[in-house]
Amino acid sequence: MATDSRESGTREPGPPFAYPSSIDINPTARCNLRCTFCWGPDHDIRDGLDTAEWKDLLSRFRAGGTSAVVFTGGEPLLRRDIGGLLRHASEEGFRVTLSTNGIRLGRHQDLLRYVDEIGIPIDGSNVAVNAKMRQGKLADLAFDAALSALDTVRRAAPAVQITVRTVVSAVNADDIPNIAYLLSDRRPVWDRWKLYQFVAAGIGLDSSDEHQVDNATFRRALAEARTIIGPGHMVGQEQTDRVGRYLFVGPRGELFGVSDSVGYRTIGYWRDVLENASNVPVDLSRNGLHGQISQLEGPDGVQ
């Protein structure tokens, strides 16, 4: 279990921490869905940091040079203090991305003033297919909630950049062209469509057999979608593209990254790591691509 530096005793100082351009934080692991492909933390993990600790963490990273933060989870809108955290990040000068399933967005429209980009998940072209991916008691609401969220953000906060996020797995790979047609008809209400090849990490480790999809199938789905959407509006991310790109802060303050095996590697409690950094699995050049909406397609539409 990660420990606070106050409990860890005296240590020899490590090399200076190399602050990344972007961090992904999990203010909570709790979620109102139960998606089996999720690469987030187990939903039963309790919130470990209070409001003041999260604000301190954000301020430390910003002072160190980190310029972008992604609020993810779990579902970050389940956190009662999420408004204060988003506001603090915005006032610190971060480029703020909120990744939400949209189910609670209607009652939190006022928070969009603190957000530069929002990520909304659509993993099926209709309620039935989406519910095979977006599972749980509220699964049947998830599809309409996502579509409604697109309209809400465009109407209430037109300056916010909207990224539709789709996880491509064996469950929905054949439906990707249909999602493309759906999004093509709604082109005015989104800016970028990002498709992720399923990764067996986090919660998704237990469902690898159900969701695993090979590179050829993933690339074929991308190519088919691109013929419908057209160039310049979508990006694909293969499994191995995650290595080195992300630095996460978990709900208990643990810092972790994506290892060479595409799984996660916990580094330690965030404050300890900043003060005694060593072997942080982040490629700063690749991390700089994360969260930049201007970074769209590579030569093959894969980023």
Short mmCIF file of C-alpha atoms in Angstrom, two decimals:
data_model
loop_
_atom_site.label_atom_id
_atom_site.label_comp_id
_atom_site.label_asym_id
_atom_site.label_seq_id
_atom_site.Cartn_x
_atom_site.Cartn_y
_atom_site.Cartn_z
CA MET A 1 0.00 0.00 0.00
CA ALA A 2 1.27 3.46 -0.86
CA THR A 3 2.30 5.54 2.14
CA ASP A 4 2.47 9.24 2.81
CA SER A 5 5.99 10.64 2.88
CA ARG A 6 5.40 11.58 6.54
CA GLU A 7 5.31 7.85 7.34
CA SER A 8 8.13 6.73 5.09
CA GLY A 9 11.10 7.96 7.14
CA THR A 10 14.22 9.69 5.86
CA ARG A 11 15.38 8.83 2.36
CA GLU A 12 18.25 9.84 0.18
CA PRO A 13 17.02 12.42 -2.35
CA GLY A 14 16.52 11.02 -5.83
CA PRO A 15 17.00 12.75 -9.17
CA PRO A 16 14.74 15.74 -9.89
CA PHE A 17 11.27 14.72 -11.00
CA ALA A 18 10.72 15.26 -14.73
CA TYR A 19 7.27 16.80 -14.85
CA PRO A 20 5.24 15.62 -17.84
CA SER A 21 3.21 17.93 -20.08
CA SER A 22 -0.02 16.18 -19.10
CA ILE A 23 -1.37 14.11 -16.22
CA ASP A 24 -4.54 12.03 -15.89
CA ILE A 25 -6.09 12.10 -12.44
CA ASN A 26 -8.70 9.77 -10.94
CA PRO A 27 -10.37 11.86 -8.21
CA THR A 28 -12.65 8.88 -7.62
CA ALA A 29 -12.82 5.25 -8.67
CA ARG A 30 -16.59 5.19 -8.16
CA CYS A 31 -18.74 4.92 -11.28
CA ASN A 32 -22.43 4.68 -12.16
CA LEU A 33 -21.62 2.14 -14.89
CA ARG A 34 -19.87 -1.24 -14.81
CA CYS A 35 -18.04 -1.49 -18.14
CA THR A 36 -16.03 -4.70 -18.30
CA PHE A 37 -13.46 -3.23 -20.71
CA CYS A 38 -12.63 -0.31 -18.37
CA TRP A 39 -8.95 0.34 -17.73
CA GLY A 40 -9.70 2.50 -14.72
CA PRO A 41 -9.22 1.54 -11.06
CA ASP A 42 -11.52 -0.92 -9.28
CA HIS A 43 -14.75 0.90 -8.50
CA ASP A 44 -14.73 -0.28 -4.88
CA ILE A 45 -11.57 1.70 -4.08
CA ARG A 46 -12.45 4.49 -1.68
CA ASP A 47 -11.53 8.11 -2.32
CA GLY A 48 -8.21 8.66 -0.59
CA LEU A 49 -7.44 12.35 -1.13
CA ASP A 50 -9.60 15.18 0.14
CA THR A 51 -10.21 18.47 -1.66
CA ALA A 52 -7.19 20.24 -0.18
CA GLU A 53 -4.84 17.37 -1.07
CA TRP A 54 -6.02 17.26 -4.69
CA LYS A 55 -5.59 21.03 -4.97
CA ASP A 56 -2.10 20.78 -3.50
CA LEU A 57 -1.21 18.02 -5.96
CA LEU A 58 -2.48 20.06 -8.91
CA SER A 59 -0.59 23.14 -7.78
CA ARG A 60 2.64 21.17 -7.39
CA PHE A 61 2.38 19.71 -10.88
CA ARG A 62 1.52 23.08 -12.40
CA ALA A 63 4.45 24.76 -10.66
CA GLY A 64 6.67 22.00 -12.03
CA GLY A 65 5.62 22.72 -15.61
CA THR A 66 2.69 20.34 -16.25
CA SER A 67 0.26 22.24 -18.46
CA ALA A 68 -2.67 19.84 -19.05
CA VAL A 69 -4.80 17.72 -16.75
CA VAL A 70 -7.44 15.12 -17.61
CA PHE A 71 -10.10 14.44 -14.97
CA THR A 72 -11.13 10.82 -15.43
CA GLY A 73 -12.10 7.90 -13.22
CA GLY A 74 -14.37 6.25 -12.34
CA GLU A 75 -16.91 8.93 -13.08
CA PRO A 76 -15.48 12.25 -11.88
CA LEU A 77 -18.91 13.91 -11.65
CA LEU A 78 -19.73 11.60 -8.73
CA ARG A 79 -17.26 13.56 -6.60
CA ARG A 80 -19.08 16.22 -4.57
CA ASP A 81 -16.18 18.64 -4.79
CA ILE A 82 -15.56 18.17 -8.51
CA GLY A 83 -16.59 21.76 -9.24
CA GLY A 84 -13.98 23.12 -6.86
CA LEU A 85 -11.30 20.87 -8.30
CA LEU A 86 -12.09 21.82 -11.90
CA ARG A 87 -12.14 25.49 -10.96
CA HIS A 88 -8.81 25.20 -9.15
CA ALA A 89 -7.21 23.48 -12.14
CA SER A 90 -8.53 26.15 -14.49
CA GLU A 91 -7.35 28.99 -12.24
CA GLU A 92 -3.92 27.37 -12.01
CA GLY A 93 -3.67 27.68 -15.78
CA PHE A 94 -4.09 24.03 -16.79
CA ARG A 95 -5.70 23.01 -20.04
CA VAL A 96 -8.55 21.05 -18.45
CA THR A 97 -10.15 17.96 -19.97
CA LEU A 98 -13.17 16.32 -18.35
CA SER A 99 -13.79 12.69 -19.30
CA THR A 100 -17.35 11.77 -18.34
CA ASN A 101 -19.99 9.28 -19.44
CA GLY A 102 -22.46 12.18 -19.55
CA ILE A 103 -25.14 10.66 -17.35
CA ARG A 104 -24.82 13.42 -14.72
CA LEU A 105 -23.71 16.21 -17.02
CA GLY A 106 -27.15 17.79 -17.30
CA ARG A 107 -27.09 18.81 -13.64
CA HIS A 108 -23.49 20.06 -13.87
CA GLN A 109 -23.58 22.30 -16.93
CA ASP A 110 -22.21 25.19 -14.90
CA LEU A 111 -18.89 23.32 -14.54
CA LEU A 112 -18.23 23.61 -18.26
CA ARG A 113 -16.90 27.13 -17.65
CA TYR A 114 -13.77 25.51 -16.18
CA VAL A 115 -13.29 22.98 -18.99
CA ASP A 116 -11.36 23.30 -22.26
CA GLU A 117 -12.15 19.86 -23.64
CA ILE A 118 -14.67 17.17 -22.79
CA GLY A 119 -14.52 13.49 -23.64
CA ILE A 120 -17.84 11.71 -24.21
CA PRO A 121 -17.93 7.91 -24.77
CA ILE A 122 -19.99 6.30 -27.51
CA ASP A 123 -19.26 2.60 -27.92
CA GLY A 124 -22.22 1.50 -30.02
CA SER A 125 -24.45 2.92 -32.74
CA ASN A 126 -27.64 2.23 -30.78
CA VAL A 127 -28.83 1.51 -27.26
CA ALA A 128 -28.45 -2.27 -27.56
CA VAL A 129 -24.88 -2.37 -28.86
CA ASN A 130 -23.74 0.43 -26.58
CA ALA A 131 -25.18 -1.44 -23.59
CA LYS A 132 -23.06 -4.49 -24.45
CA MET A 133 -20.05 -2.27 -23.84
CA ARG A 134 -21.38 0.27 -21.32
CA GLN A 135 -22.80 -2.09 -18.71
CA GLY A 136 -24.48 -1.71 -15.33
CA LYS A 137 -27.86 -0.66 -13.94
CA LEU A 138 -27.82 2.55 -15.99
CA ALA A 139 -26.53 0.93 -19.18
CA ASP A 140 -29.75 1.58 -21.10
CA LEU A 141 -29.42 5.28 -20.30
CA ALA A 142 -25.80 5.62 -21.35
CA PHE A 143 -26.33 5.90 -25.11
CA ASP A 144 -28.96 8.63 -25.00
CA ALA A 145 -27.05 10.39 -22.22
CA ALA A 146 -23.95 10.56 -24.39
CA LEU A 147 -25.83 11.95 -27.38
CA SER A 148 -27.61 14.45 -25.15
CA ALA A 149 -24.27 15.48 -23.63
CA LEU A 150 -22.91 16.37 -27.07
CA ASP A 151 -25.86 18.70 -27.66
CA THR A 152 -25.66 20.14 -24.15
CA VAL A 153 -21.98 21.04 -24.38
CA ARG A 154 -22.27 22.54 -27.85
CA ARG A 155 -25.23 24.66 -26.76
CA ALA A 156 -24.11 25.66 -23.27
CA ALA A 157 -20.35 25.99 -23.87
CA PRO A 158 -19.60 26.29 -27.60
CA ALA A 159 -15.92 27.04 -26.98
CA VAL A 160 -15.35 23.66 -25.31
CA GLN A 161 -13.75 21.15 -27.66
CA ILE A 162 -15.66 17.88 -27.83
CA THR A 163 -13.95 14.53 -28.30
CA VAL A 164 -16.06 11.42 -28.81
CA ARG A 165 -14.24 8.40 -27.36
CA THR A 166 -14.82 4.85 -28.58
CA VAL A 167 -13.16 1.70 -27.27
CA VAL A 168 -12.92 -0.86 -30.07
CA SER A 169 -13.18 -4.44 -28.86
CA ALA A 170 -14.32 -7.78 -30.21
CA VAL A 171 -17.78 -6.89 -28.91
CA ASN A 172 -18.33 -3.79 -31.08
CA ALA A 173 -15.70 -3.92 -33.85
CA ASP A 174 -18.32 -4.72 -36.52
CA ASP A 175 -20.42 -1.77 -35.37
CA ILE A 176 -17.73 0.89 -35.84
CA PRO A 177 -18.93 1.87 -39.37
CA ASN A 178 -22.43 2.32 -37.96
CA ILE A 179 -21.05 4.62 -35.25
CA ALA A 180 -19.32 6.54 -38.03
CA TYR A 181 -22.62 7.07 -39.82
CA LEU A 182 -24.21 8.16 -36.54
CA LEU A 183 -21.47 10.71 -35.90
CA SER A 184 -21.44 11.86 -39.51
CA ASP A 185 -25.09 12.89 -39.12
CA ARG A 186 -24.14 14.82 -35.97
CA ARG A 187 -20.99 16.43 -37.26
CA PRO A 188 -21.73 19.94 -35.90
CA VAL A 189 -21.72 18.77 -32.27
CA TRP A 190 -18.27 17.19 -32.00
CA ASP A 191 -14.69 18.13 -32.93
CA ARG A 192 -12.72 14.89 -32.79
CA TRP A 193 -13.44 11.17 -32.71
CA LYS A 194 -10.81 9.07 -30.97
CA LEU A 195 -10.87 5.28 -31.20
CA TYR A 196 -8.88 3.17 -28.77
CA GLN A 197 -7.93 -0.45 -29.30
CA PHE A 198 -9.02 -2.42 -26.23
CA VAL A 199 -6.28 -2.77 -23.64
CA ALA A 200 -6.29 -5.44 -20.94
CA ALA A 201 -5.53 -3.17 -18.00
CA GLY A 202 -7.24 -2.16 -14.79
CA ILE A 203 -10.75 -3.61 -14.59
CA GLY A 204 -10.40 -4.85 -18.18
CA LEU A 205 -7.80 -7.42 -17.12
CA ASP A 206 -10.61 -9.74 -16.05
CA SER A 207 -12.40 -9.49 -19.42
CA SER A 208 -9.54 -9.83 -21.86
CA ASP A 209 -11.00 -12.92 -23.53
CA GLU A 210 -14.27 -11.10 -24.19
CA HIS A 211 -12.82 -7.89 -25.60
CA GLN A 212 -9.38 -8.61 -27.06
CA VAL A 213 -9.14 -7.42 -30.67
CA ASP A 214 -6.11 -7.82 -32.92
CA ASN A 215 -4.30 -5.00 -34.72
CA ALA A 216 -5.61 -5.98 -38.14
CA THR A 217 -9.24 -5.84 -37.00
CA PHE A 218 -8.68 -2.53 -35.25
CA ARG A 219 -7.01 -0.95 -38.27
CA ARG A 220 -9.72 -2.26 -40.58
CA ALA A 221 -12.37 -0.67 -38.36
CA LEU A 222 -10.45 2.62 -38.48
CA ALA A 223 -10.15 2.50 -42.26
CA GLU A 224 -13.86 1.77 -42.71
CA ALA A 225 -14.80 4.60 -40.36
CA ARG A 226 -12.49 7.02 -42.13
CA THR A 227 -14.17 6.43 -45.48
CA ILE A 228 -17.42 7.59 -43.86
CA ILE A 229 -16.17 10.44 -41.65
CA GLY A 230 -13.46 11.71 -43.95
CA PRO A 231 -9.87 12.64 -43.09
CA GLY A 232 -8.84 15.07 -40.40
CA HIS A 233 -11.51 14.40 -37.78
CA MET A 234 -10.47 11.14 -36.16
CA VAL A 235 -7.51 9.41 -34.59
CA GLY A 236 -6.83 5.83 -33.57
CA GLN A 237 -4.68 4.59 -30.71
CA GLU A 238 -3.32 1.05 -30.72
CA GLN A 239 -2.55 -0.90 -27.55
CA THR A 240 1.18 -0.26 -27.58
CA ASP A 241 0.71 3.48 -28.20
CA ARG A 242 -0.23 3.86 -24.54
CA VAL A 243 3.26 2.93 -23.33
CA GLY A 244 5.00 6.03 -22.02
CA ARG A 245 2.19 8.39 -22.98
CA TYR A 246 0.24 8.60 -19.72
CA LEU A 247 1.04 9.45 -16.14
CA PHE A 248 -1.89 8.70 -13.83
CA VAL A 249 -2.71 9.70 -10.28
CA GLY A 250 -5.06 7.18 -8.69
CA PRO A 251 -7.84 7.91 -6.19
CA ARG A 252 -5.57 7.23 -3.20
CA GLY A 253 -2.77 9.43 -4.52
CA GLU A 254 -0.74 6.64 -6.08
CA LEU A 255 1.25 7.63 -9.17
CA PHE A 256 1.39 5.07 -11.98
CA GLY A 257 2.18 4.75 -15.66
CA VAL A 258 1.84 2.27 -18.51
CA SER A 259 4.65 -0.26 -18.58
CA ASP A 260 6.20 -1.97 -21.58
CA SER A 261 3.77 -4.86 -21.11
CA VAL A 262 0.90 -2.34 -21.59
CA GLY A 263 -0.20 -3.02 -18.03
CA TYR A 264 0.22 -0.51 -15.20
CA ARG A 265 3.24 0.05 -13.02
CA THR A 266 2.73 1.83 -9.72
CA ILE A 267 5.59 4.14 -8.83
CA GLY A 268 4.54 5.26 -5.36
CA TYR A 269 2.62 7.85 -3.41
CA TRP A 270 2.58 11.09 -5.39
CA ARG A 271 4.35 13.29 -2.84
CA ASP A 272 7.09 10.71 -2.28
CA VAL A 273 7.67 10.38 -6.02
CA LEU A 274 7.96 14.13 -6.58
CA GLU A 275 10.55 14.35 -3.83
CA ASN A 276 12.40 11.11 -4.59
CA ALA A 277 11.83 10.47 -8.28
CA SER A 278 13.27 7.41 -9.97
CA ASN A 279 12.38 5.25 -12.98
CA VAL A 280 9.19 7.10 -13.87
CA PRO A 281 7.74 5.19 -16.88
CA VAL A 282 6.82 8.25 -18.96
CA ASP A 283 8.28 9.28 -22.29
CA LEU A 284 8.05 13.06 -22.07
CA SER A 285 8.08 13.45 -25.84
CA ARG A 286 5.13 11.06 -26.25
CA ASN A 287 3.30 12.43 -23.24
CA GLY A 288 3.28 15.82 -24.96
CA LEU A 289 0.96 14.41 -27.62
CA HIS A 290 -1.64 13.46 -25.04
CA GLY A 291 -4.60 15.77 -24.86
CA GLN A 292 -3.65 17.93 -27.83
CA ILE A 293 -6.69 18.15 -30.06
CA SER A 294 -4.54 19.44 -32.91
CA GLN A 295 -2.80 16.06 -33.05
CA LEU A 296 -5.06 14.11 -35.34
CA GLU A 297 -4.18 11.51 -37.93
CA GLY A 298 -0.76 10.10 -38.67
CA PRO A 299 0.01 8.58 -42.08
CA ASP A 300 -2.25 5.62 -41.35
CA GLY A 301 -4.75 7.42 -39.17
CA VAL A 302 -3.10 5.91 -36.09
CA GLN A 303 -1.54 8.09 -33.42
#
